[in-house]
Amino acid sequence: MVSRALLAALFTMVVVGCSGDDEEGGMVASEQSKVLNREKTGSSAYDLLSAETYSKIVLEFIYVEGYEPAAQSVENLKSFIEARMHKPGGIVIEERWIDSPGLSEYSVNDVFELEKEERMRYSDKEEGEITVFAFFADQASDKNEGNKVTLGAAYLNTSFVIYESTIREVSGRAGTSGRISMESTVLQHEFGHLLGLVDLGTPMQEDHLDEENGHHCDNEDCLMYYQAESGGGISGLINGGSIPQLHAQCLADLRANGGK
């Protein structure tokens, strides 16, 4: 989750500009369009799930060179989106690499600052296009402590980070799941938070909130169980290399909020 200070800054943001030509002749994203993508996590759940305002979704994946997600993990996320979201205009995935920022670890604020510099695609209501930004990091989260590690975090309504270097390290250890299974699980879990799970913008139809671990499902076999975004115990959650599925209660929540 984003820090209190960052949330305060986001909610007091003032629109100060409009779109115009950049030096290369393209259009610079307007401040208004940026505001659409700088709201709290889960607040765009209905827009992501339904086709009422946005019929198309663009995923902008930025990674440090050498830390790109596996092609199969991206395909698995695409299948997850197709199964849960109404986007008749299609799913577009754009990937590109950047040089490492040179940090030894990443806070969520660090990632947000990088997003402000690197993000190129923003939601456009007139075009019916909603966009999601993800950064695949070359270093670990600053929240790591001892054997407890963070594998991903959704920090705004259309933004999340995947700690790719940590996923590769953890998945390479003996007795843990393979990289694609782990990477796919974390990708889909963080996307689940953007979709408002659990009780994070998508109302619960029945109570299944794990109150001790924030906005997560209390079913240990569910994709939205809290261990899916941490290293401690994820190998037990991913049984035999399979990717956990959303539990029936999470699926009911999504359908009630405009999803499939």
mmCIF file with all atom_site columns, N, CA, C and O in Angstrom, residues 3 6 25 35 64 69 110 118 142 162 164 172 176 182-183 194-195 197 218 247:
data_model
loop_
_atom_site.group_PDB
_atom_site.id
_atom_site.type_symbol
_atom_site.label_atom_id
_atom_site.label_alt_id
_atom_site.label_comp_id
_atom_site.label_asym_id
_atom_site.label_entity_id
_atom_site.label_seq_id
_atom_site.pdbx_PDB_ins_code
_atom_site.Cartn_x
_atom_site.Cartn_y
_atom_site.Cartn_z
_atom_site.occupancy
_atom_site.B_iso_or_equiv
_atom_site.pdbx_formal_charge
_atom_site.auth_seq_id
_atom_site.auth_comp_id
_atom_site.auth_asym_id
_atom_site.auth_atom_id
_atom_site.pdbx_PDB_model_num
ATOM 1  N N  . SER A 1 3   ? 2.068   4.976   1.125   1.00 0.00 ? 3   SER A N  1
ATOM 2  C CA . SER A 1 3   ? 2.211   5.579   2.442   1.00 0.00 ? 3   SER A CA 1
ATOM 3  C C  . SER A 1 3   ? 1.160   6.650   2.668   1.00 0.00 ? 3   SER A C  1
ATOM 4  O O  . SER A 1 3   ? 0.567   7.190   1.734   1.00 0.00 ? 3   SER A O  1
ATOM 5  N N  . LEU A 1 6   ? 2.069   9.883   0.898   1.00 0.00 ? 6   LEU A N  1
ATOM 6  C CA . LEU A 1 6   ? 1.817   9.877   -0.537  1.00 0.00 ? 6   LEU A CA 1
ATOM 7  C C  . LEU A 1 6   ? 0.326   9.969   -0.817  1.00 0.00 ? 6   LEU A C  1
ATOM 8  O O  . LEU A 1 6   ? -0.103  10.692  -1.714  1.00 0.00 ? 6   LEU A O  1
ATOM 9  N N  . GLY A 1 25  ? 6.644   15.688  -31.282 1.00 0.00 ? 25  GLY A N  1
ATOM 10 C CA . GLY A 1 25  ? 5.450   15.835  -32.096 1.00 0.00 ? 25  GLY A CA 1
ATOM 11 C C  . GLY A 1 25  ? 4.259   15.046  -31.602 1.00 0.00 ? 25  GLY A C  1
ATOM 12 O O  . GLY A 1 25  ? 3.167   15.166  -32.149 1.00 0.00 ? 25  GLY A O  1
ATOM 13 N N  . VAL A 1 35  ? -4.617  12.284  -13.417 1.00 0.00 ? 35  VAL A N  1
ATOM 14 C CA . VAL A 1 35  ? -5.389  12.189  -12.185 1.00 0.00 ? 35  VAL A CA 1
ATOM 15 C C  . VAL A 1 35  ? -6.271  10.944  -12.195 1.00 0.00 ? 35  VAL A C  1
ATOM 16 O O  . VAL A 1 35  ? -6.473  10.303  -11.157 1.00 0.00 ? 35  VAL A O  1
ATOM 17 N N  . VAL A 1 64  ? 13.356  -3.202  -15.636 1.00 0.00 ? 64  VAL A N  1
ATOM 18 C CA . VAL A 1 64  ? 14.787  -2.957  -15.766 1.00 0.00 ? 64  VAL A CA 1
ATOM 19 C C  . VAL A 1 64  ? 15.359  -4.030  -16.681 1.00 0.00 ? 64  VAL A C  1
ATOM 20 O O  . VAL A 1 64  ? 14.981  -5.203  -16.602 1.00 0.00 ? 64  VAL A O  1
ATOM 21 N N  . PRO A 1 69  ? 9.260   -9.913  -17.252 1.00 0.00 ? 69  PRO A N  1
ATOM 22 C CA . PRO A 1 69  ? 8.455   -11.073 -16.863 1.00 0.00 ? 69  PRO A CA 1
ATOM 23 C C  . PRO A 1 69  ? 8.513   -12.140 -17.941 1.00 0.00 ? 69  PRO A C  1
ATOM 24 O O  . PRO A 1 69  ? 8.714   -11.837 -19.126 1.00 0.00 ? 69  PRO A O  1
ATOM 25 N N  . ASP A 1 110 ? 9.414   5.267   -4.074  1.00 0.00 ? 110 ASP A N  1
ATOM 26 C CA . ASP A 1 110 ? 10.426  5.207   -5.143  1.00 0.00 ? 110 ASP A CA 1
ATOM 27 C C  . ASP A 1 110 ? 9.786   4.763   -6.454  1.00 0.00 ? 110 ASP A C  1
ATOM 28 O O  . ASP A 1 110 ? 10.067  5.321   -7.526  1.00 0.00 ? 110 ASP A O  1
ATOM 29 N N  . GLU A 1 118 ? 8.339   7.555   -16.149 1.00 0.00 ? 118 GLU A N  1
ATOM 30 C CA . GLU A 1 118 ? 8.373   6.566   -17.231 1.00 0.00 ? 118 GLU A CA 1
ATOM 31 C C  . GLU A 1 118 ? 7.019   6.235   -17.842 1.00 0.00 ? 118 GLU A C  1
ATOM 32 O O  . GLU A 1 118 ? 6.954   5.774   -18.979 1.00 0.00 ? 118 GLU A O  1
ATOM 33 N N  . ASP A 1 142 ? 11.845  -2.388  0.186   1.00 0.00 ? 142 ASP A N  1
ATOM 34 C CA . ASP A 1 142 ? 12.424  -1.909  1.449   1.00 0.00 ? 142 ASP A CA 1
ATOM 35 C C  . ASP A 1 142 ? 11.678  -2.478  2.659   1.00 0.00 ? 142 ASP A C  1
ATOM 36 O O  . ASP A 1 142 ? 12.117  -2.278  3.796   1.00 0.00 ? 142 ASP A O  1
ATOM 37 N N  . ILE A 1 162 ? 6.067   -5.304  -9.216  1.00 0.00 ? 162 ILE A N  1
ATOM 38 C CA . ILE A 1 162 ? 6.464   -6.692  -9.004  1.00 0.00 ? 162 ILE A CA 1
ATOM 39 C C  . ILE A 1 162 ? 7.957   -6.697  -8.692  1.00 0.00 ? 162 ILE A C  1
ATOM 40 O O  . ILE A 1 162 ? 8.765   -6.162  -9.465  1.00 0.00 ? 162 ILE A O  1
ATOM 41 N N  . GLU A 1 164 ? 10.687  -8.357  -9.114  1.00 0.00 ? 164 GLU A N  1
ATOM 42 C CA . GLU A 1 164 ? 11.116  -9.454  -9.969  1.00 0.00 ? 164 GLU A CA 1
ATOM 43 C C  . GLU A 1 164 ? 12.392  -10.116 -9.468  1.00 0.00 ? 164 GLU A C  1
ATOM 44 O O  . GLU A 1 164 ? 12.519  -11.351 -9.527  1.00 0.00 ? 164 GLU A O  1
ATOM 45 N N  . GLY A 1 172 ? 14.083  -19.766 -7.089  1.00 0.00 ? 172 GLY A N  1
ATOM 46 C CA . GLY A 1 172 ? 15.262  -20.565 -7.396  1.00 0.00 ? 172 GLY A CA 1
ATOM 47 C C  . GLY A 1 172 ? 15.727  -21.431 -6.253  1.00 0.00 ? 172 GLY A C  1
ATOM 48 O O  . GLY A 1 172 ? 16.601  -22.285 -6.422  1.00 0.00 ? 172 GLY A O  1
ATOM 49 N N  . THR A 1 176 ? 10.840  -24.683 -3.458  1.00 0.00 ? 176 THR A N  1
ATOM 50 C CA . THR A 1 176 ? 9.841   -23.666 -3.765  1.00 0.00 ? 176 THR A CA 1
ATOM 51 C C  . THR A 1 176 ? 9.327   -23.862 -5.180  1.00 0.00 ? 176 THR A C  1
ATOM 52 O O  . THR A 1 176 ? 9.877   -24.615 -5.964  1.00 0.00 ? 176 THR A O  1
ATOM 53 N N  . MET A 1 182 ? 5.160   -18.842 -9.628  1.00 0.00 ? 182 MET A N  1
ATOM 54 C CA . MET A 1 182 ? 5.219   -17.792 -8.627  1.00 0.00 ? 182 MET A CA 1
ATOM 55 C C  . MET A 1 182 ? 4.952   -16.422 -9.236  1.00 0.00 ? 182 MET A C  1
ATOM 56 O O  . MET A 1 182 ? 4.164   -15.619 -8.720  1.00 0.00 ? 182 MET A O  1
ATOM 57 N N  . GLU A 1 183 ? 5.587   -16.131 -10.354 1.00 0.00 ? 183 GLU A N  1
ATOM 58 C CA . GLU A 1 183 ? 5.431   -14.849 -11.031 1.00 0.00 ? 183 GLU A CA 1
ATOM 59 C C  . GLU A 1 183 ? 3.980   -14.640 -11.452 1.00 0.00 ? 183 GLU A C  1
ATOM 60 O O  . GLU A 1 183 ? 3.400   -13.551 -11.253 1.00 0.00 ? 183 GLU A O  1
ATOM 61 N N  . LEU A 1 194 ? -6.261  -4.476  -7.703  1.00 0.00 ? 194 LEU A N  1
ATOM 62 C CA . LEU A 1 194 ? -6.779  -3.406  -8.560  1.00 0.00 ? 194 LEU A CA 1
ATOM 63 C C  . LEU A 1 194 ? -8.267  -3.605  -8.829  1.00 0.00 ? 194 LEU A C  1
ATOM 64 O O  . LEU A 1 194 ? -9.012  -2.625  -8.980  1.00 0.00 ? 194 LEU A O  1
ATOM 65 N N  . LEU A 1 195 ? -8.704  -4.863  -8.873  1.00 0.00 ? 195 LEU A N  1
ATOM 66 C CA . LEU A 1 195 ? -10.111 -5.179  -9.099  1.00 0.00 ? 195 LEU A CA 1
ATOM 67 C C  . LEU A 1 195 ? -10.947 -5.053  -7.827  1.00 0.00 ? 195 LEU A C  1
ATOM 68 O O  . LEU A 1 195 ? -12.131 -5.393  -7.824  1.00 0.00 ? 195 LEU A O  1
ATOM 69 N N  . LEU A 1 197 ? -10.328 -6.408  -4.696  1.00 0.00 ? 197 LEU A N  1
ATOM 70 C CA . LEU A 1 197 ? -10.335 -7.511  -3.742  1.00 0.00 ? 197 LEU A CA 1
ATOM 71 C C  . LEU A 1 197 ? -9.255  -7.329  -2.688  1.00 0.00 ? 197 LEU A C  1
ATOM 72 O O  . LEU A 1 197 ? -8.163  -6.859  -2.998  1.00 0.00 ? 197 LEU A O  1
ATOM 73 N N  . ASP A 1 218 ? -9.851  -14.886 3.411   1.00 0.00 ? 218 ASP A N  1
ATOM 74 C CA . ASP A 1 218 ? -9.527  -15.757 4.538   1.00 0.00 ? 218 ASP A CA 1
ATOM 75 C C  . ASP A 1 218 ? -9.448  -17.231 4.150   1.00 0.00 ? 218 ASP A C  1
ATOM 76 O O  . ASP A 1 218 ? -9.165  -18.082 4.988   1.00 0.00 ? 218 ASP A O  1
ATOM 77 N N  . HIS A 1 247 ? -11.261 -17.884 -5.083  1.00 0.00 ? 247 HIS A N  1
ATOM 78 C CA . HIS A 1 247 ? -12.284 -18.644 -4.389  1.00 0.00 ? 247 HIS A CA 1
ATOM 79 C C  . HIS A 1 247 ? -13.669 -18.151 -4.812  1.00 0.00 ? 247 HIS A C  1
ATOM 80 O O  . HIS A 1 247 ? -13.829 -17.042 -5.322  1.00 0.00 ? 247 HIS A O  1
#
